[in-house]
Coordinates of C-alpha atoms and ligand atoms in Angstrom, one line a residue:
F1035 CA -9.2 47.7 69.6
A1036 CA -8.7 49.8 72.7
V1037 CA -6.5 49.1 75.6
S1038 CA -8.8 48.5 78.6
L1039 CA -7.4 50.5 81.7
N1040 CA -9.4 48.7 84.1
P1041 CA -7.6 49.3 87.6
A1042 CA -8.7 45.9 88.8
S1043 CA -6.4 44.3 86.4
A1044 CA -3.7 46.9 86.5
A1045 CA -1.7 45.1 88.8
E1046 CA 1.4 43.4 87.5
P1047 CA 1.9 39.7 88.4
I1048 CA 4.0 39.0 91.7
P1049 CA 7.3 38.5 91.2
E1050 CA 8.7 34.9 91.5
I1051 CA 11.7 32.6 91.2
V1052 CA 11.4 30.2 88.5
E1053 CA 13.6 27.1 87.9
R1054 CA 14.5 25.2 84.8
N1055 CA 16.9 22.1 85.1
G1056 CA 18.6 23.5 88.2
R1057 CA 19.1 26.9 86.9
Y1058 CA 17.1 30.0 87.9
T1059 CA 15.7 33.4 87.2
L1060 CA 13.6 35.9 89.1
M1061 CA 10.8 37.0 87.0
V1062 CA 9.3 40.7 87.4
D1063 CA 6.5 42.0 85.3
N1064 CA 6.5 38.7 83.4
A1065 CA 10.0 39.1 82.5
P1066 CA 13.4 37.7 83.7
Y1067 CA 15.0 40.3 85.9
L1068 CA 18.7 40.7 86.7
I1069 CA 19.3 42.3 90.1
L1070 CA 22.1 45.0 89.7
A1071 CA 21.8 46.6 92.9
A1072 CA 23.3 49.0 95.3
Q1073 CA 22.8 48.1 99.0
T1074 CA 22.9 51.2 101.4
N1075 CA 24.6 51.3 104.8
N1076 CA 22.8 49.9 107.7
S1077 CA 21.2 53.1 109.1
A1078 CA 19.7 54.7 106.0
N1079 CA 16.4 53.3 106.6
Y1080 CA 14.8 57.0 107.3
P1081 CA 13.4 59.5 105.0
A1082 CA 16.3 61.7 106.0
A1083 CA 18.8 59.5 104.7
L1084 CA 17.4 58.9 101.2
P1085 CA 18.8 62.0 99.6
D1086 CA 22.2 60.5 100.2
V1087 CA 21.2 57.2 98.6
W1088 CA 19.7 58.0 95.2
P1089 CA 22.7 59.9 93.8
V1090 CA 24.8 56.8 94.4
V1091 CA 22.2 54.5 93.0
E1092 CA 22.1 56.8 89.9
K1093 CA 25.8 57.0 89.4
M1094 CA 26.2 53.4 89.9
Q1095 CA 23.6 52.5 87.5
A1096 CA 21.8 50.2 89.6
N1097 CA 18.3 49.0 88.7
T1098 CA 17.6 47.8 92.4
L1099 CA 18.1 49.4 95.9
V1100 CA 18.5 47.0 98.8
I1101 CA 17.8 48.8 102.1
P1102 CA 16.6 47.9 105.6
V1103 CA 13.3 48.2 107.2
A1104 CA 13.5 47.9 110.9
W1105 CA 11.1 46.5 113.4
E1106 CA 11.7 49.2 115.8
Q1107 CA 10.7 51.6 113.3
V1108 CA 7.4 49.9 112.1
E1109 CA 6.2 48.8 115.6
P1110 CA 7.8 51.3 118.2
E1111 CA 5.0 50.6 120.5
E1112 CA 3.5 46.9 120.7
G1113 CA 0.6 46.5 118.3
E1114 CA 0.9 50.1 116.7
F1115 CA 2.1 49.9 113.2
D1116 CA 3.8 52.9 111.2
F1117 CA 4.8 52.1 107.6
S1118 CA 5.5 55.8 106.7
F1119 CA 9.0 55.0 105.8
V1120 CA 8.2 52.3 103.5
D1121 CA 5.6 54.2 101.8
T1122 CA 8.2 57.3 101.4
L1123 CA 10.9 54.7 100.1
I1124 CA 8.5 53.1 97.6
E1125 CA 7.5 56.4 96.2
Q1126 CA 10.7 57.8 95.7
A1127 CA 11.9 54.4 94.2
R1128 CA 9.2 54.8 91.6
E1129 CA 10.1 58.2 90.9
K1130 CA 13.8 57.1 90.2
Q1131 CA 12.3 53.9 88.4
V1132 CA 14.4 51.6 90.8
R1133 CA 13.1 48.4 92.2
L1134 CA 13.5 47.5 96.0
V1135 CA 14.7 44.6 97.9
L1136 CA 13.5 45.0 101.6
L1137 CA 15.8 43.8 104.5
W1138 CA 13.7 42.8 107.6
F1139 CA 15.9 43.6 110.5
A1140 CA 14.1 42.1 113.5
T1141 CA 15.1 39.3 115.9
W1142 CA 18.4 38.9 114.5
K1143 CA 20.4 41.6 112.9
N1144 CA 24.0 39.9 113.1
N1145 CA 23.4 38.0 116.2
A1146 CA 21.8 41.0 118.3
P1147 CA 18.2 42.3 118.6
H1148 CA 19.5 45.8 118.1
Y1149 CA 16.7 46.5 115.4
A1150 CA 13.9 45.2 117.6
P1151 CA 11.9 47.7 119.4
S1152 CA 12.6 48.5 122.9
W1153 CA 9.8 46.8 124.2
V1154 CA 11.3 43.7 122.8
K1155 CA 15.1 44.0 123.4
L1156 CA 14.7 45.3 126.9
D1157 CA 12.2 42.5 128.0
N1158 CA 14.5 39.7 128.6
Q1159 CA 11.8 37.7 130.5
R1160 CA 9.5 37.9 127.7
F1161 CA 12.0 37.3 125.0
P1162 CA 14.9 35.6 126.6
R1163 CA 18.3 35.6 125.2
V1164 CA 20.9 32.7 124.3
K1165 CA 22.8 31.4 127.2
T1166 CA 26.3 30.0 127.1
E1167 CA 27.3 26.8 128.4
D1168 CA 28.7 28.6 131.3
G1169 CA 25.4 30.2 132.0
E1170 CA 26.4 33.6 130.8
T1171 CA 23.6 35.4 128.8
L1172 CA 24.5 36.5 125.5
N1173 CA 23.0 39.6 123.4
S1174 CA 21.4 37.2 121.0
L1175 CA 17.7 36.2 121.0
S1176 CA 17.1 32.5 121.7
P1177 CA 15.0 30.8 118.7
H1178 CA 13.1 28.7 121.4
Y1179 CA 10.5 31.0 122.5
R1180 CA 7.0 31.3 120.9
S1181 CA 6.6 34.6 122.5
T1182 CA 9.5 36.0 120.6
L1183 CA 8.5 34.3 117.2
E1184 CA 4.8 35.3 117.4
A1185 CA 5.9 39.1 118.3
D1186 CA 8.4 39.2 115.0
K1187 CA 5.9 37.3 113.0
R1188 CA 2.8 39.7 113.8
A1189 CA 4.8 42.7 112.8
F1190 CA 6.3 40.8 109.5
V1191 CA 2.8 39.8 108.5
Q1192 CA 1.8 43.4 108.8
L1193 CA 4.7 44.5 106.7
M1194 CA 3.7 42.1 103.9
R1195 CA 0.1 42.9 104.2
H1196 CA 1.1 46.6 103.7
L1197 CA 3.2 45.8 100.8
K1198 CA 0.3 44.1 99.2
E1199 CA -2.0 46.8 99.7
V1200 CA 0.5 49.6 98.3
D1201 CA 2.5 48.0 95.8
E1202 CA 0.4 46.6 92.9
E1203 CA 3.3 48.0 90.7
R1204 CA 5.7 45.5 92.4
T1205 CA 8.4 48.1 93.2
V1206 CA 9.4 45.9 95.8
I1207 CA 10.7 42.5 94.3
T1208 CA 12.2 40.3 97.1
V1209 CA 12.4 40.5 100.8
Q1210 CA 15.4 39.2 103.1
V1211 CA 14.1 37.9 106.3
Q1212 CA 16.3 38.9 109.1
N1213 CA 19.8 39.7 108.8
E1214 CA 22.9 37.4 109.0
V1215 CA 21.1 35.4 111.7
G1216 CA 22.9 33.2 114.2
T1217 CA 24.8 33.5 117.5
Y1218 CA 28.5 34.9 118.1
G1219 CA 29.9 33.4 121.3
S1220 CA 28.0 30.2 121.7
A1221 CA 27.2 27.3 119.3
R1222 CA 23.8 27.3 120.7
D1223 CA 21.5 28.1 123.6
Y1224 CA 22.3 26.3 126.7
S1225 CA 19.2 27.5 128.8
E1226 CA 17.3 25.1 130.8
K1227 CA 14.4 25.4 127.9
A1228 CA 16.9 24.8 125.2
E1229 CA 18.6 21.8 127.0
K1230 CA 15.2 20.2 127.4
I1231 CA 14.4 20.4 123.7
F1232 CA 18.0 19.3 122.9
R1233 CA 17.4 16.2 124.8
Q1234 CA 14.5 15.3 122.4
P1235 CA 15.0 13.1 119.5
V1236 CA 15.8 15.0 116.2
P1237 CA 12.6 15.8 114.1
E1238 CA 11.3 13.2 111.6
K1239 CA 11.6 15.7 108.9
L1240 CA 14.9 16.4 109.4
L1241 CA 16.1 12.9 109.6
T1242 CA 14.3 11.9 106.3
D1243 CA 15.8 15.0 104.5
V1244 CA 19.4 14.2 105.6
N1245 CA 19.1 10.6 105.4
K1246 CA 19.9 9.7 109.2
E1247 CA 18.5 7.2 111.6
A1248 CA 16.5 8.2 114.5
G1249 CA 18.3 9.2 117.8
S1250 CA 19.3 12.1 120.0
W1251 CA 20.9 15.2 118.6
R1252 CA 24.1 14.2 119.9
K1253 CA 23.9 10.5 118.6
V1254 CA 22.7 11.4 115.2
F1255 CA 25.1 14.6 114.8
G1256 CA 28.1 13.8 117.1
E1257 CA 30.3 17.0 117.5
D1258 CA 28.0 18.9 115.0
A1259 CA 24.9 18.4 117.3
D1260 CA 25.2 21.8 119.1
E1261 CA 25.6 23.9 115.9
F1262 CA 23.1 21.9 113.8
F1263 CA 20.6 22.0 116.5
H1264 CA 20.8 25.9 116.7
A1265 CA 20.8 26.1 112.8
W1266 CA 17.7 23.8 112.7
H1267 CA 15.6 25.9 115.2
I1268 CA 16.7 29.4 113.7
G1269 CA 15.8 27.9 110.3
R1270 CA 12.3 26.7 111.6
Y1271 CA 11.9 30.1 113.3
V1272 CA 12.6 32.1 110.1
D1273 CA 10.6 29.6 108.0
E1274 CA 7.6 30.2 110.2
I1275 CA 7.8 33.9 109.9
T1276 CA 8.6 33.6 106.1
A1277 CA 5.4 31.4 105.4
A1278 CA 3.1 33.7 107.5
G1279 CA 4.5 36.7 105.5
K1280 CA 4.0 34.9 102.3
A1281 CA 0.6 33.9 103.1
E1282 CA -0.1 37.5 103.0
Y1283 CA 1.9 38.5 100.0
P1284 CA 4.0 35.7 98.3
L1285 CA 7.1 37.8 97.2
P1286 CA 10.3 35.8 96.8
M1287 CA 12.0 35.7 100.3
Y1288 CA 15.7 34.8 101.3
V1289 CA 18.3 34.9 103.9
N1290 CA 21.6 36.3 103.9
V1291 CA 24.8 34.5 105.5
A1292 CA 27.6 35.6 107.7
L1293 CA 30.0 33.3 106.2
R1294 CA 32.5 31.2 107.7
N1295 CA 35.7 30.9 105.9
P1296 CA 35.6 27.6 103.9
F1297 CA 39.2 27.1 103.9
N1298 CA 39.7 27.9 107.6
P1299 CA 36.5 27.9 109.3
G1300 CA 37.1 28.0 113.0
E1301 CA 34.4 26.8 115.6
P1302 CA 30.7 27.7 115.6
G1303 CA 30.3 30.7 117.7
Q1304 CA 33.7 32.2 116.4
Y1305 CA 31.6 32.6 113.1
S1306 CA 27.8 33.1 113.6
S1307 CA 26.4 29.9 114.7
G1308 CA 23.2 28.7 113.4
G1309 CA 23.4 30.8 110.4
A1310 CA 23.3 29.1 107.1
T1311 CA 27.1 28.7 106.9
D1312 CA 28.4 26.1 104.1
N1313 CA 28.3 23.3 106.6
V1314 CA 24.7 23.5 107.4
I1315 CA 22.9 24.5 104.0
H1316 CA 21.4 21.1 104.1
I1317 CA 19.9 21.7 107.6
W1318 CA 18.6 24.9 106.5
K1319 CA 17.2 23.5 103.2
S1320 CA 15.2 20.9 105.5
A1321 CA 14.2 23.6 108.2
A1322 CA 13.2 26.6 105.9
P1323 CA 11.3 25.3 102.6
H1324 CA 9.7 28.7 102.4
I1325 CA 12.9 30.5 101.9
D1326 CA 13.6 30.7 98.3
M1327 CA 17.4 31.2 98.4
I1328 CA 20.4 31.1 101.0
S1329 CA 22.6 34.0 100.0
P1330 CA 26.3 34.6 100.7
D1331 CA 27.5 38.0 101.9
I1332 CA 31.0 38.2 100.6
Y1333 CA 33.7 40.0 102.4
F1334 CA 36.6 37.8 101.5
R1335 CA 38.7 39.9 99.2
D1336 CA 41.0 37.1 97.7
H1337 CA 39.8 35.3 94.4
K1338 CA 40.3 31.8 96.0
T1339 CA 37.9 32.4 98.8
A1340 CA 35.4 34.6 97.2
T1341 CA 34.9 32.2 94.2
R1342 CA 34.9 29.1 96.5
V1343 CA 32.0 30.7 98.4
M1344 CA 30.0 30.9 95.0
E1345 CA 30.7 27.4 94.2
L1346 CA 29.3 26.5 97.6
Y1347 CA 26.1 28.5 97.3
A1348 CA 25.2 28.0 93.7
R1349 CA 23.6 24.8 93.9
E1350 CA 20.7 22.8 91.9
D1351 CA 18.6 23.3 95.0
N1352 CA 19.7 27.0 95.7
P1353 CA 19.8 29.9 93.1
L1354 CA 23.0 32.0 93.7
Y1355 CA 22.2 35.6 94.8
I1356 CA 25.1 37.7 96.1
A1357 CA 23.1 39.4 98.8
E1358 CA 26.1 41.5 99.9
I1359 CA 29.7 41.9 98.7
G1360 CA 32.3 44.4 99.8
N1361 CA 32.4 47.5 97.8
D1362 CA 36.1 47.9 97.3
Q1363 CA 37.9 47.7 94.0
P1364 CA 39.0 44.0 94.4
Y1365 CA 35.4 42.6 94.6
V1366 CA 34.3 44.2 91.4
R1367 CA 35.6 41.5 89.2
Y1368 CA 33.6 38.8 91.1
I1369 CA 30.6 39.8 89.3
F1370 CA 31.8 37.8 86.3
D1371 CA 32.1 34.6 88.7
A1372 CA 28.2 35.4 89.8
M1373 CA 27.0 35.7 86.4
G1374 CA 28.9 32.5 85.4
H1375 CA 27.2 30.8 88.2
G1376 CA 23.7 32.1 86.9
A1377 CA 23.3 34.4 89.7
L1378 CA 19.9 36.4 90.3
G1379 CA 21.7 39.4 91.3
F1380 CA 24.8 41.3 92.9
A1381 CA 24.5 43.7 95.9
P1382 CA 27.6 45.8 96.7
F1383 CA 27.2 46.9 100.3
G1384 CA 27.7 50.3 101.6
M1385 CA 26.7 52.4 98.5
D1386 CA 25.3 55.6 99.6
D1387 CA 26.8 59.0 100.6
T1388 CA 26.2 58.9 104.3
K1389 CA 29.7 59.2 104.9
Y1390 CA 30.3 55.9 106.3
S1391 CA 32.7 53.1 105.6
N1392 CA 32.8 49.5 106.8
Y1393 CA 36.6 49.3 105.9
P1394 CA 38.4 46.7 106.1
L1395 CA 35.5 45.0 104.8
G1396 CA 34.8 47.5 101.8
A1397 CA 36.6 50.5 100.9
E1398 CA 38.2 53.1 103.0
R1399 CA 36.1 56.0 101.6
M1400 CA 33.1 56.2 99.4
D1401 CA 33.8 58.3 96.5
E1402 CA 33.7 58.0 92.6
K1403 CA 36.7 55.6 92.5
V1404 CA 34.3 53.3 94.5
I1405 CA 31.3 53.7 92.3
E1406 CA 32.5 53.8 88.8
P1407 CA 34.2 50.4 88.6
F1408 CA 30.6 48.9 89.3
A1409 CA 29.0 51.5 87.1
E1410 CA 31.3 50.3 84.3
L1411 CA 30.1 46.9 84.2
Y1412 CA 26.4 47.7 85.3
R1413 CA 26.3 49.8 82.1
V1414 CA 27.0 46.8 80.0
F1415 CA 24.9 44.3 82.0
G1416 CA 22.0 46.7 82.8
P1417 CA 20.8 47.2 79.4
M1418 CA 20.9 43.4 78.6
G1419 CA 19.8 42.3 82.1
S1420 CA 16.7 40.8 81.3
E1421 CA 18.2 39.0 78.0
W1422 CA 21.1 37.9 80.2
A1423 CA 18.8 36.5 82.9
D1424 CA 16.8 34.6 80.1
I1425 CA 20.1 33.3 78.6
S1426 CA 21.3 32.2 82.1
L1427 CA 18.1 30.4 82.9
N1428 CA 18.3 28.5 79.6
H1429 CA 21.9 28.1 78.7
R1430 CA 25.3 27.0 80.1
T1431 CA 27.4 29.6 81.4
W1432 CA 30.8 30.2 82.9
G1433 CA 32.5 33.1 84.7
F1434 CA 36.0 34.1 85.3
S1435 CA 37.7 36.6 87.3
E1436 CA 41.4 37.6 87.6
P1437 CA 42.7 35.0 89.9
V1438 CA 46.1 36.6 91.3
D1439 CA 45.2 39.2 93.9
T1440 CA 47.2 42.3 93.9
Y1441 CA 45.9 43.8 97.2
K1442 CA 49.2 42.8 98.9
A1443 CA 51.0 45.8 97.6
D1444 CA 48.9 47.8 99.9
G1445 CA 49.7 45.6 103.0
E1446 CA 48.0 42.6 104.1
L1447 CA 44.2 42.9 105.4
W1448 CA 42.6 40.5 108.0
N1449 CA 40.0 39.4 105.7
A1450 CA 42.2 39.0 102.6
K1451 CA 44.0 36.0 103.6
G1452 CA 43.2 32.7 102.1
S1453 CA 45.2 32.9 99.0
D1454 CA 48.1 30.5 98.4
G1455 CA 51.5 31.1 99.5
E1456 CA 53.7 34.0 99.1
E1457 CA 54.4 36.3 96.3
K1458 CA 56.7 34.6 93.7
P1459 CA 59.9 36.5 92.6
E1460 CA 59.0 35.8 89.0
K1461 CA 55.6 35.8 87.4
D1462 CA 54.4 32.6 86.2
P1463 CA 52.2 33.1 83.1
E1464 CA 49.9 30.0 84.1
D1465 CA 49.0 31.8 87.2
Y1466 CA 47.2 34.3 84.9
T1467 CA 45.8 31.8 82.8
Q1468 CA 42.4 30.1 83.1
R1469 CA 41.1 27.3 81.0
Q1470 CA 37.6 26.0 80.8
N1471 CA 36.3 23.1 78.6
L1472 CA 32.9 24.3 77.1
G1473 CA 32.3 20.8 75.3
D1474 CA 33.6 21.1 71.8
W1475 CA 35.7 24.1 72.6
T1476 CA 38.0 25.1 75.4
A1477 CA 38.0 28.8 76.5
E1478 CA 41.3 30.2 77.7
V1479 CA 41.1 33.6 79.6
T1480 CA 44.3 35.5 80.4
Y1481 CA 44.9 38.8 82.1
G1482 CA 47.5 41.6 81.7
R1483 CA 49.0 40.9 78.2
P1484 CA 49.3 43.6 75.3
A1485 CA 46.4 43.2 73.0
F1486 CA 48.7 42.5 70.0
W1487 CA 51.1 39.5 69.8
I1488 CA 51.8 36.7 72.0
D1489 CA 53.5 38.1 75.1
P1490 CA 52.8 36.0 78.3
P1491 CA 49.9 37.3 80.6
Q1492 CA 51.3 39.1 83.6
G1493 CA 48.1 40.4 85.4
N1494 CA 46.5 43.8 85.6
N1495 CA 47.5 46.1 88.4
P1496 CA 44.9 46.0 90.2
A1497 CA 43.5 42.9 89.5
S1498 CA 40.4 43.7 87.7
G1499 CA 39.8 41.5 84.7
G1500 CA 37.0 39.1 84.1
A1501 CA 34.7 37.5 81.6
V1502 CA 31.5 35.5 81.3
I1503 CA 30.8 33.1 78.3
A1504 CA 27.4 31.8 77.7
E1505 CA 26.7 28.9 75.2
L1506 CA 24.0 30.1 72.7
G1507 CA 23.9 27.1 70.5
E1508 CA 26.3 24.9 68.6
D1509 CA 29.7 26.8 68.2
E1510 CA 28.2 29.7 69.3
Y1511 CA 28.8 31.8 72.5
L1512 CA 28.0 35.1 74.0
V1513 CA 31.0 36.6 75.7
V1514 CA 31.3 39.8 77.7
G1515 CA 34.8 40.6 78.9
H1516 CA 36.9 43.3 80.5
R1517 CA 40.7 43.6 80.9
A1518 CA 41.1 40.0 79.9
R1519 CA 41.9 38.1 76.6
V1520 CA 39.6 35.4 75.6
S1521 CA 40.6 32.7 73.0
F1522 CA 39.0 29.4 72.0
S1523 CA 40.6 26.3 70.7
P1524 CA 39.1 22.9 69.9
S1525 CA 38.5 20.4 72.8
E1526 CA 39.2 16.7 72.5
E1527 CA 36.1 16.1 70.3
L1528 CA 37.6 18.4 67.7
D1529 CA 41.0 17.9 68.5
G1530 CA 43.5 18.5 65.5
E1531 CA 40.9 20.3 63.3
K1532 CA 41.9 23.5 61.6
Y1533 CA 39.6 26.3 63.2
L1534 CA 39.0 29.9 63.3
F1535 CA 36.6 32.6 64.3
E1536 CA 33.7 32.3 61.4
R1537 CA 32.3 35.7 62.7
V1538 CA 32.7 37.8 65.8
E1539 CA 29.8 40.4 66.1
E1540 CA 29.9 43.3 68.7
G1541 CA 26.5 44.4 69.4
H1542 CA 23.9 44.8 72.2
F1543 CA 20.3 43.6 73.0
E1544 CA 17.0 45.4 72.5
D1545 CA 13.7 44.0 73.4
G1546 CA 15.0 40.5 73.5
E1547 CA 16.9 40.7 70.2
W1548 CA 20.4 40.9 69.4
V1549 CA 21.3 44.1 67.6
F1550 CA 24.3 44.0 65.3
E1551 CA 26.8 46.8 65.4
R1552 CA 30.0 45.8 63.8
V1553 CA 32.2 42.7 63.0
W1554 CA 35.6 42.2 64.9
N1555 CA 38.2 41.1 62.6
G1556 CA 41.7 41.6 61.9
D1557 CA 43.9 42.9 65.0
Q1558 CA 40.6 42.6 67.0
T1559 CA 40.5 38.8 66.7
D1560 CA 44.0 37.7 65.4
W1561 CA 45.5 37.3 68.9
G1562 CA 42.2 36.4 70.7
L1563 CA 39.5 38.5 71.8
N1564 CA 41.2 41.3 73.8
F1565 CA 38.9 43.1 76.1
I1566 CA 40.7 46.2 77.2
E1567 CA 39.5 49.4 79.0
Q1568 CA 35.9 49.0 78.1
P1569 CA 33.6 46.1 78.5
H1570 CA 32.1 44.7 75.3
V1571 CA 29.5 42.2 74.4
L1572 CA 30.2 39.8 71.7
K1573 CA 28.4 37.0 69.8
V1574 CA 31.2 34.6 68.5
K1575 CA 30.8 31.9 65.8
L1576 CA 33.6 29.5 65.8
A1577 CA 34.1 26.9 63.0
T1578 CA 36.6 24.2 61.7
Y1579 CA 37.5 23.5 58.2
K1580 CA 38.5 20.8 56.2
T1581 CA 41.7 21.1 54.1
N1582 CA 41.0 18.2 51.7
Ligands
N0T11 C1 27.3 42.6 107.1 C2 27.8 44.1 107.0 C3 26.6 44.9 107.6 C4 35.7 38.0 106.1 C5 28.9 44.6 107.7 C6 29.2 41.4 107.8 C7 25.5 44.1 107.0 C8 25.9 42.6 107.5 N1 28.1 42.1 108.2 O1 29.2 46.2 107.4 O2 26.5 45.0 109.0 O3 24.1 44.3 107.4 O4 25.0 41.9 107.0 C9 30.2 40.6 108.9 C10 31.4 40.2 108.3 C11 32.2 39.7 109.4 C12 33.6 39.5 108.9 C13 34.0 38.7 107.6 C14 35.2 38.4 107.3

């Protein structure tokens, strides 16, 4: 009859990723959790920066803050640990009722050991760097030294032990291990030590996992041997640190990836070699079984490349989580594709008011114009985050975003290439039309057309539309859309049948239940479901009817 407040049982369950038939969700406090995050700029990991962080998190309506914790700040002197920043951060996050994803910046922060303490990054004897084929020393630590691994691991273990002690509330829900690992400027380490290891046979485990016959790296993997070797060894290194951290406190852990362009990859070393780029995901899966997800950092602005990346990283053996995405307007709509792939979350990068901008990756300047487009969608997905995460664990989902990029109006950017061809003299409505077979029904999504009547789609300017559809049951779908028209017609199975919307409800979710607000009918449904300025959540029931 009375609720017991026994502190021993007050701890919430530890967050975990659960899988069902190749679909995933993150469980936080026993409920599915959708990460709608803001990620800070890099150097926001000090108490003095936090006052510039929270206002943006709040304006953006983010439920999660993604922020670094640096090795250099927690172990400035070897063996002496200081978690005061982590404590301050957790305390403030609780006040703001925001969850945290911590980024462990250590051996690798984009190739370099810049975030390692001085006693590490200045001691090349004890913590050797990668050597190129020409014997040049790069500013990227080699994965082949126990000394480096043990030092990083010890600090990470302390961090996880500390979190376990101070965070029974589970304010921290996930940890990223390292940041965009890999090496620029060489496919792998060619030092004497590395050469020795390279000449040994490929490890059994890898052979079994990728189904290859025994042999040397060169013999088994040919041209790819150098890169695969580096990926394997970085993967093993990160996995050992991850496993040790999880042994203290088993939060979900992931790595993020400095992507290679899937259509025009270039050579390893031109992109971050050894990181889990799309060509080595299988090597990483074998090398790092304690890593729960391999997560892309999307800085390709164009639709074709951004959506291709999601296809490559949303796998049955890998939940999609958008670890970073540029914060400029063109990227916003890709949240719909992420949701369609059942993503665990979405974390636009550079969302703070420290007056920094990583343009041309993200927006030129941080202001309300950058925040509001994300906030607009977070306001819709936020209140239904748990319900959506549950739906997407259990049901098929499809995401759509406006396919024709409009950035060219502002001149071309180096990271905006990859779209097909030149601009056409006349707009082809087909370019602004996406069709998806959902089973009995086919969905059609079009962009930039008047809400009333049949005028062909012309695209929005700027491209900003999107929609996500979840199959709730037979002939029943949940649709969230923005600046798009969504229509349904019978697929082959129902071909030729007369059909209509039996009922379209606008509503929202509360405590897991659908709350009906009103029926959409007449102009609101006669030409399809027209999502205009404001995103809406609709529950759609389709039906066929017989005429005799
Ligand atoms: C990201 C961020 C931060 C399409 C860049 C992206 C973050 C790191 N690196 O602001 O440094 O910590 O993960 C590298 C993108 C390379 C160019 C991609 C072209």
